[in-house]
XYZ file of C-alpha atoms in Angstrom:
382
model
C 77.910 -43.669 35.308
C 77.449 -43.242 31.533
C 76.478 -46.244 29.331
C 79.711 -46.089 27.460
C 81.980 -45.971 30.360
C 84.304 -48.928 31.159
C 82.504 -51.489 33.454
C 79.012 -50.749 32.230
C 78.934 -53.776 30.382
C 78.174 -52.043 27.056
C 74.451 -51.326 28.059
C 73.557 -49.283 24.872
C 70.046 -47.824 24.948
C 69.829 -48.541 21.169
C 70.774 -52.114 21.958
C 74.063 -51.854 20.107
C 75.580 -54.784 21.828
C 78.560 -55.151 19.540
C 79.861 -51.668 20.411
C 79.961 -48.325 18.510
C 81.484 -49.767 15.389
C 78.395 -51.955 14.353
C 76.097 -49.054 12.950
C 72.877 -47.324 14.210
C 70.420 -48.803 16.605
C 67.417 -50.962 15.481
C 64.373 -48.379 15.126
C 61.886 -51.132 15.036
C 63.068 -52.590 18.230
C 63.026 -49.178 20.044
C 59.461 -48.407 18.926
C 58.380 -51.977 19.997
C 59.744 -51.300 23.546
C 58.183 -48.030 23.815
C 54.801 -49.739 22.668
C 55.145 -52.343 25.472
C 55.797 -49.819 28.101
C 52.810 -47.555 27.338
C 50.486 -50.617 26.437
C 50.860 -51.806 30.046
C 49.186 -48.660 31.216
C 45.988 -49.689 29.326
C 46.238 -53.384 30.159
C 47.784 -54.239 26.864
C 50.216 -56.865 28.289
C 51.822 -59.723 26.330
C 50.270 -63.224 27.237
C 52.048 -66.500 27.568
C 52.435 -66.810 23.740
C 54.084 -63.645 23.505
C 51.038 -61.702 22.043
C 49.403 -58.581 23.458
C 45.830 -58.606 25.037
C 43.733 -55.537 25.300
C 41.836 -55.552 28.484
C 38.215 -54.282 29.160
C 39.462 -51.394 31.375
C 41.551 -50.007 28.722
C 38.836 -50.221 26.110
C 36.452 -48.485 28.563
C 39.073 -45.436 28.990
C 39.312 -45.053 25.348
C 35.489 -45.138 24.747
C 34.963 -42.476 27.520
C 37.656 -40.284 25.991
C 35.906 -40.697 22.636
C 32.644 -39.820 23.936
C 33.929 -36.709 25.678
C 35.666 -35.461 22.522
C 32.457 -36.179 20.623
C 30.229 -34.385 23.120
C 32.606 -31.314 23.164
C 32.771 -31.190 19.402
C 28.996 -30.886 19.289
C 28.785 -27.240 20.566
C 28.542 -24.495 18.154
C 27.537 -20.832 18.113
C 25.276 -18.814 15.712
C 26.080 -15.154 15.268
C 23.308 -12.578 15.818
C 23.221 -11.587 12.076
C 22.964 -15.435 10.983
C 20.494 -18.123 10.953
C 21.371 -21.785 11.089
C 19.881 -24.404 8.894
C 19.948 -27.870 10.552
C 20.336 -31.030 8.538
C 19.992 -34.554 9.917
C 21.692 -37.128 7.606
C 21.254 -34.505 4.963
C 17.575 -33.890 5.484
C 16.331 -30.363 6.542
C 15.084 -30.295 10.148
C 14.439 -26.593 10.766
C 16.239 -23.325 11.491
C 18.384 -22.474 14.512
C 18.316 -19.002 16.230
C 21.320 -16.996 17.259
C 23.114 -18.228 20.504
C 25.140 -21.271 21.766
C 23.660 -24.682 20.685
C 24.686 -28.409 20.706
C 24.117 -31.077 18.205
C 25.239 -34.622 17.870
C 28.259 -34.799 15.608
C 28.207 -36.844 12.512
C 24.436 -37.159 12.782
C 23.338 -33.595 12.515
C 24.984 -30.497 10.634
C 24.128 -26.830 10.872
C 24.768 -24.437 8.060
C 25.028 -20.839 9.008
C 23.591 -18.116 6.755
C 23.858 -14.443 7.009
C 20.421 -12.841 6.765
C 21.140 -9.203 7.890
C 24.128 -8.111 5.671
C 23.236 -6.354 2.339
C 25.409 -8.021 -0.590
C 26.501 -6.435 -3.739
C 26.574 -8.179 -7.133
C 28.024 -6.111 -9.924
C 27.374 -6.744 -13.670
C 29.296 -5.075 -16.716
C 29.392 -5.670 -20.391
C 28.873 -4.434 -23.870
C 25.285 -4.435 -24.896
C 23.224 -3.689 -27.995
C 20.478 -1.039 -27.895
C 17.192 -0.963 -29.792
C 18.515 1.491 -32.383
C 21.500 -0.966 -33.018
C 24.246 1.005 -31.075
C 26.610 -0.670 -28.670
C 27.068 0.771 -25.134
C 29.105 -0.322 -22.204
C 26.895 -0.624 -19.092
C 27.887 -1.192 -15.655
C 25.247 -1.859 -12.875
C 25.052 -3.259 -9.389
C 22.361 -5.003 -7.500
C 21.946 -5.015 -3.672
C 20.266 -7.986 -2.146
C 19.577 -9.616 1.269
C 18.872 -13.087 2.186
C 15.366 -13.536 3.968
C 14.944 -17.156 3.779
C 17.943 -19.447 4.639
C 16.328 -22.635 3.631
C 15.121 -21.414 0.176
C 18.562 -19.754 -0.311
C 20.442 -23.026 0.183
C 18.157 -25.679 -1.450
C 15.634 -24.131 -3.902
C 18.493 -23.555 -6.498
C 21.898 -25.131 -6.741
C 23.763 -21.872 -6.274
C 21.576 -18.813 -5.413
C 24.333 -16.212 -6.035
C 25.358 -17.604 -9.452
C 21.687 -17.801 -10.381
C 21.158 -14.309 -9.225
C 24.095 -13.159 -11.256
C 22.678 -14.844 -14.506
C 19.144 -13.334 -13.999
C 20.626 -9.743 -13.259
C 22.624 -10.029 -16.618
C 19.757 -11.179 -18.442
C 17.401 -8.311 -17.192
C 19.981 -5.667 -18.039
C 20.429 -6.989 -21.471
C 16.629 -7.168 -22.007
C 16.008 -3.723 -20.953
C 19.039 -2.228 -22.805
C 17.912 -4.035 -26.012
C 14.464 -2.427 -25.667
C 15.889 1.054 -25.044
C 17.546 3.650 -27.069
C 21.190 4.782 -26.842
C 20.419 8.323 -25.803
C 18.007 7.041 -23.155
C 20.626 4.762 -21.615
C 23.392 7.446 -21.733
C 21.487 10.512 -20.860
C 17.964 11.226 -19.824
C 16.438 7.833 -19.378
C 18.930 6.367 -16.927
C 16.360 6.389 -14.119
C 13.751 4.753 -16.183
C 16.312 2.037 -17.244
C 17.267 1.394 -13.668
C 13.653 0.917 -12.604
C 12.994 -1.276 -15.562
C 15.977 -3.522 -14.708
C 14.754 -3.859 -11.136
C 11.221 -4.890 -12.076
C 12.472 -7.277 -14.813
C 15.023 -9.009 -12.248
C 12.116 -9.575 -9.713
C 10.069 -11.059 -12.577
C 13.018 -13.557 -13.320
C 13.790 -14.660 -9.865
C 10.198 -14.885 -8.517
C 9.333 -18.416 -9.972
C 12.468 -19.901 -8.349
C 11.630 -18.644 -4.820
C 15.409 -18.110 -3.896
C 14.867 -16.458 -0.611
C 16.445 -13.159 -1.688
C 15.111 -9.777 -1.444
C 16.235 -7.119 -3.966
C 16.785 -3.919 -2.019
C 18.219 -1.672 -4.765
C 19.634 -1.588 -8.314
C 22.559 1.078 -9.074
C 23.179 2.376 -12.506
C 26.916 2.921 -12.007
C 28.186 3.817 -15.569
C 27.102 3.782 -19.218
C 29.289 5.098 -22.069
C 29.477 4.688 -25.747
C 32.331 2.759 -27.478
C 35.648 4.543 -27.768
C 35.294 4.943 -31.763
C 32.284 7.144 -31.365
C 33.240 8.852 -28.126
C 34.169 12.286 -29.721
C 30.949 12.469 -31.553
C 28.917 11.651 -28.591
C 30.668 14.252 -26.486
C 29.800 16.900 -29.053
C 26.152 15.752 -28.930
C 26.240 15.954 -25.127
C 27.625 19.507 -25.302
C 24.899 20.542 -27.672
C 22.210 19.074 -25.428
C 23.771 20.809 -22.381
C 23.669 24.173 -24.399
C 20.038 23.628 -25.170
C 19.288 23.011 -21.455
C 21.210 26.169 -20.582
C 19.388 28.352 -23.109
C 16.038 27.003 -21.854
C 17.002 27.900 -18.255
C 18.177 31.400 -19.280
C 14.783 31.800 -21.137
C 12.695 30.728 -18.101
C 14.845 32.919 -15.938
C 14.040 35.947 -18.157
C 10.322 34.943 -18.163
C 10.241 34.869 -14.529
C 11.886 38.241 -14.120
C 9.632 39.985 -16.812
C 6.411 38.461 -15.848
C 6.076 39.816 -12.355
C 6.845 43.332 -13.719
C 4.090 43.002 -16.417
C 1.607 41.596 -13.855
C 2.548 44.583 -11.597
C 1.994 47.107 -14.203
C -1.264 45.513 -15.174
C -2.465 45.569 -11.540
C -1.536 49.235 -11.205
C -3.451 50.080 -14.238
C -6.504 48.114 -12.991
C -6.288 49.936 -9.685
C -6.061 53.321 -11.354
C -9.043 52.408 -13.515
C -10.955 51.434 -10.392
C -9.958 54.686 -8.687
C -10.989 56.745 -11.531
C -14.400 54.887 -11.721
C -14.858 55.504 -8.091
C -14.002 59.096 -8.582
C -16.441 59.649 -11.339
C -19.105 57.677 -9.461
C -18.650 59.793 -6.275
C -18.644 62.921 -8.290
C -21.692 62.012 -9.975
C -23.284 61.163 -6.873
C -22.242 64.571 -5.440
C -23.859 66.419 -8.416
C -27.001 64.379 -7.871
C -27.060 65.221 -4.321
C -26.639 68.953 -5.093
C -29.387 68.997 -7.381
C -31.449 66.974 -5.035
C -31.110 69.815 -2.520
C -31.712 72.567 -5.180
C -34.970 70.805 -6.303
C -37.081 71.944 -3.292
C -35.849 75.418 -3.588
C -36.544 75.331 -7.270
C -40.053 74.135 -6.756
C -40.557 76.902 -4.031
C -39.205 79.735 -6.210
C -38.395 78.844 -9.675
C -37.503 82.457 -11.022
C -35.283 83.258 -7.929
C -33.403 79.952 -8.127
C -32.851 80.448 -11.828
C -31.636 83.901 -11.342
C -29.280 82.877 -8.604
C -27.791 80.064 -10.523
C -27.372 82.388 -13.490
C -25.608 84.953 -11.445
C -23.376 82.402 -9.763
C -22.335 81.001 -13.284
C -21.690 84.436 -14.752
C -19.612 85.246 -11.589
C -17.358 82.291 -12.189
C -17.188 83.118 -15.905
C -16.277 86.761 -15.509
C -13.788 86.202 -12.739
C -11.519 84.564 -15.409
C -11.557 87.429 -17.814
C -10.612 91.217 -17.661
C -12.670 92.494 -20.572
C -16.323 92.369 -21.282
C -18.117 93.409 -24.579
C -21.881 94.341 -23.987
C -24.191 94.624 -26.971
C -27.327 96.437 -26.290
C -30.326 95.222 -28.202
C -31.800 97.727 -30.766
C -28.649 99.855 -30.534
C -25.670 100.334 -32.763
C -23.065 100.961 -30.285
C -21.252 98.248 -28.230
C -20.140 98.914 -24.742
C -16.583 97.852 -23.535
C -16.088 97.454 -19.816
C -12.298 97.325 -18.779
C -12.953 95.110 -15.734
C -9.219 95.038 -14.979
C -8.932 98.766 -14.770
C -12.035 98.828 -12.490
C -10.697 96.230 -10.258
C -7.503 98.116 -9.762
C -9.219 101.381 -9.017
C -11.735 100.031 -6.395
C -11.976 97.035 -4.004
C -13.577 94.161 -5.315
C -17.167 93.608 -4.310
C -18.089 90.311 -3.178
C -21.639 89.170 -4.195
C -23.654 86.951 -2.080
C -23.589 84.426 -4.834
C -19.794 83.982 -4.649
C -20.157 81.908 -1.572
C -21.564 78.839 -3.547
C -25.091 78.196 -4.045
C -26.946 79.942 -1.198
C -29.889 78.777 0.583
C -33.500 80.487 0.623
C -32.637 82.084 3.887
C -30.014 84.674 2.339
C -31.327 88.042 2.869
C -30.365 89.582 -0.608
C -32.504 86.928 -2.355
C -35.340 87.527 -0.239
C -35.126 91.415 -0.582
C -34.833 91.292 -4.239
C -37.661 88.933 -4.882
C -40.187 90.158 -2.303
C -41.991 92.666 -4.394
C -45.636 93.346 -4.883
C -45.367 92.340 -8.719
C -45.506 88.660 -8.070
C -48.380 86.910 -9.669
C -51.577 86.528 -7.783
C -52.168 83.244 -5.975
C -48.551 82.397 -5.423
C -48.121 80.392 -2.295
C -44.406 80.311 -1.758
C -42.493 81.647 1.233
C -41.266 84.637 -0.545
C -44.746 86.024 -1.405
C -45.726 85.449 2.249
C -42.841 87.169 3.622
C -41.861 84.061 5.746
C -38.161 83.339 6.362
């Protein structure tokens, strides 16, 4: 039966005893009734005076629930790439390795710090060079945290401090460099100098940061002088191109010249060797003739003379003979004679004969030899 049906004695759940025409129910009374019902569960029942009394059993249950919640809230996890810094009432207690750990909540606190990821910190701005020119420089530093405690507590804000130190190092190096060095050929030197200067600045603070690299991303002149600077860059590139072409030409010509010089050197060595060998051959030939000449000087001289004359006359077809004491000169047409009869071969035409040749022996073995001659021709030995 519904509460608003006839015969239900107007049992309004909102305690609207006067009927539906007396306004909304009293919210305070409704909440009070609900509080009494749930309060009885924990022993919070009204006493004789109408006041609630909280029993010890209910307090124990609340305390146990609070302890359970407090204990569960103490579990935490440190990632593999992180290190945890533990604080007890704000005081450093040590570092925590990766894994699942527990700590008493509200007593200790752990701050997780990533020590493996490489962080990037950019810096960009207009800077004045040593030759009083303005350049727009953009660089980037890469760093990694190696000591979590120093990173958190040695300076107020390590990242902000590193940014200020990086900007200061860039401006110091750019201020001691010329514009051409920053924009063109000296970029690597500027990068190394900024790296070294940055490490010098942050070293006294012991920030727990390791600088892994410094990147020189961009450097350009102001827009007002960009056209002139582009012309200068083009001229410098042309100069480099001409130098490379000259080096290429030198590399192509030099090996050819070295080859020709080497060939001439080899020809000279070959000619030298040829002359030396020819001279040694002549010396060897005369060394062989010397014993023959010593044995029979006249025969050897005659033989050499005849061999020489044979070589001379073989190259001419006319011979003029002048007889001593006569007025007539005799003409010998050797070409006609050679056509009419076969050519006679003298024993001397076979080179320089040895002493064993029969014509030489028969010609010089005469009794007209001077007395006392002891060579083999006078004895008749072969």
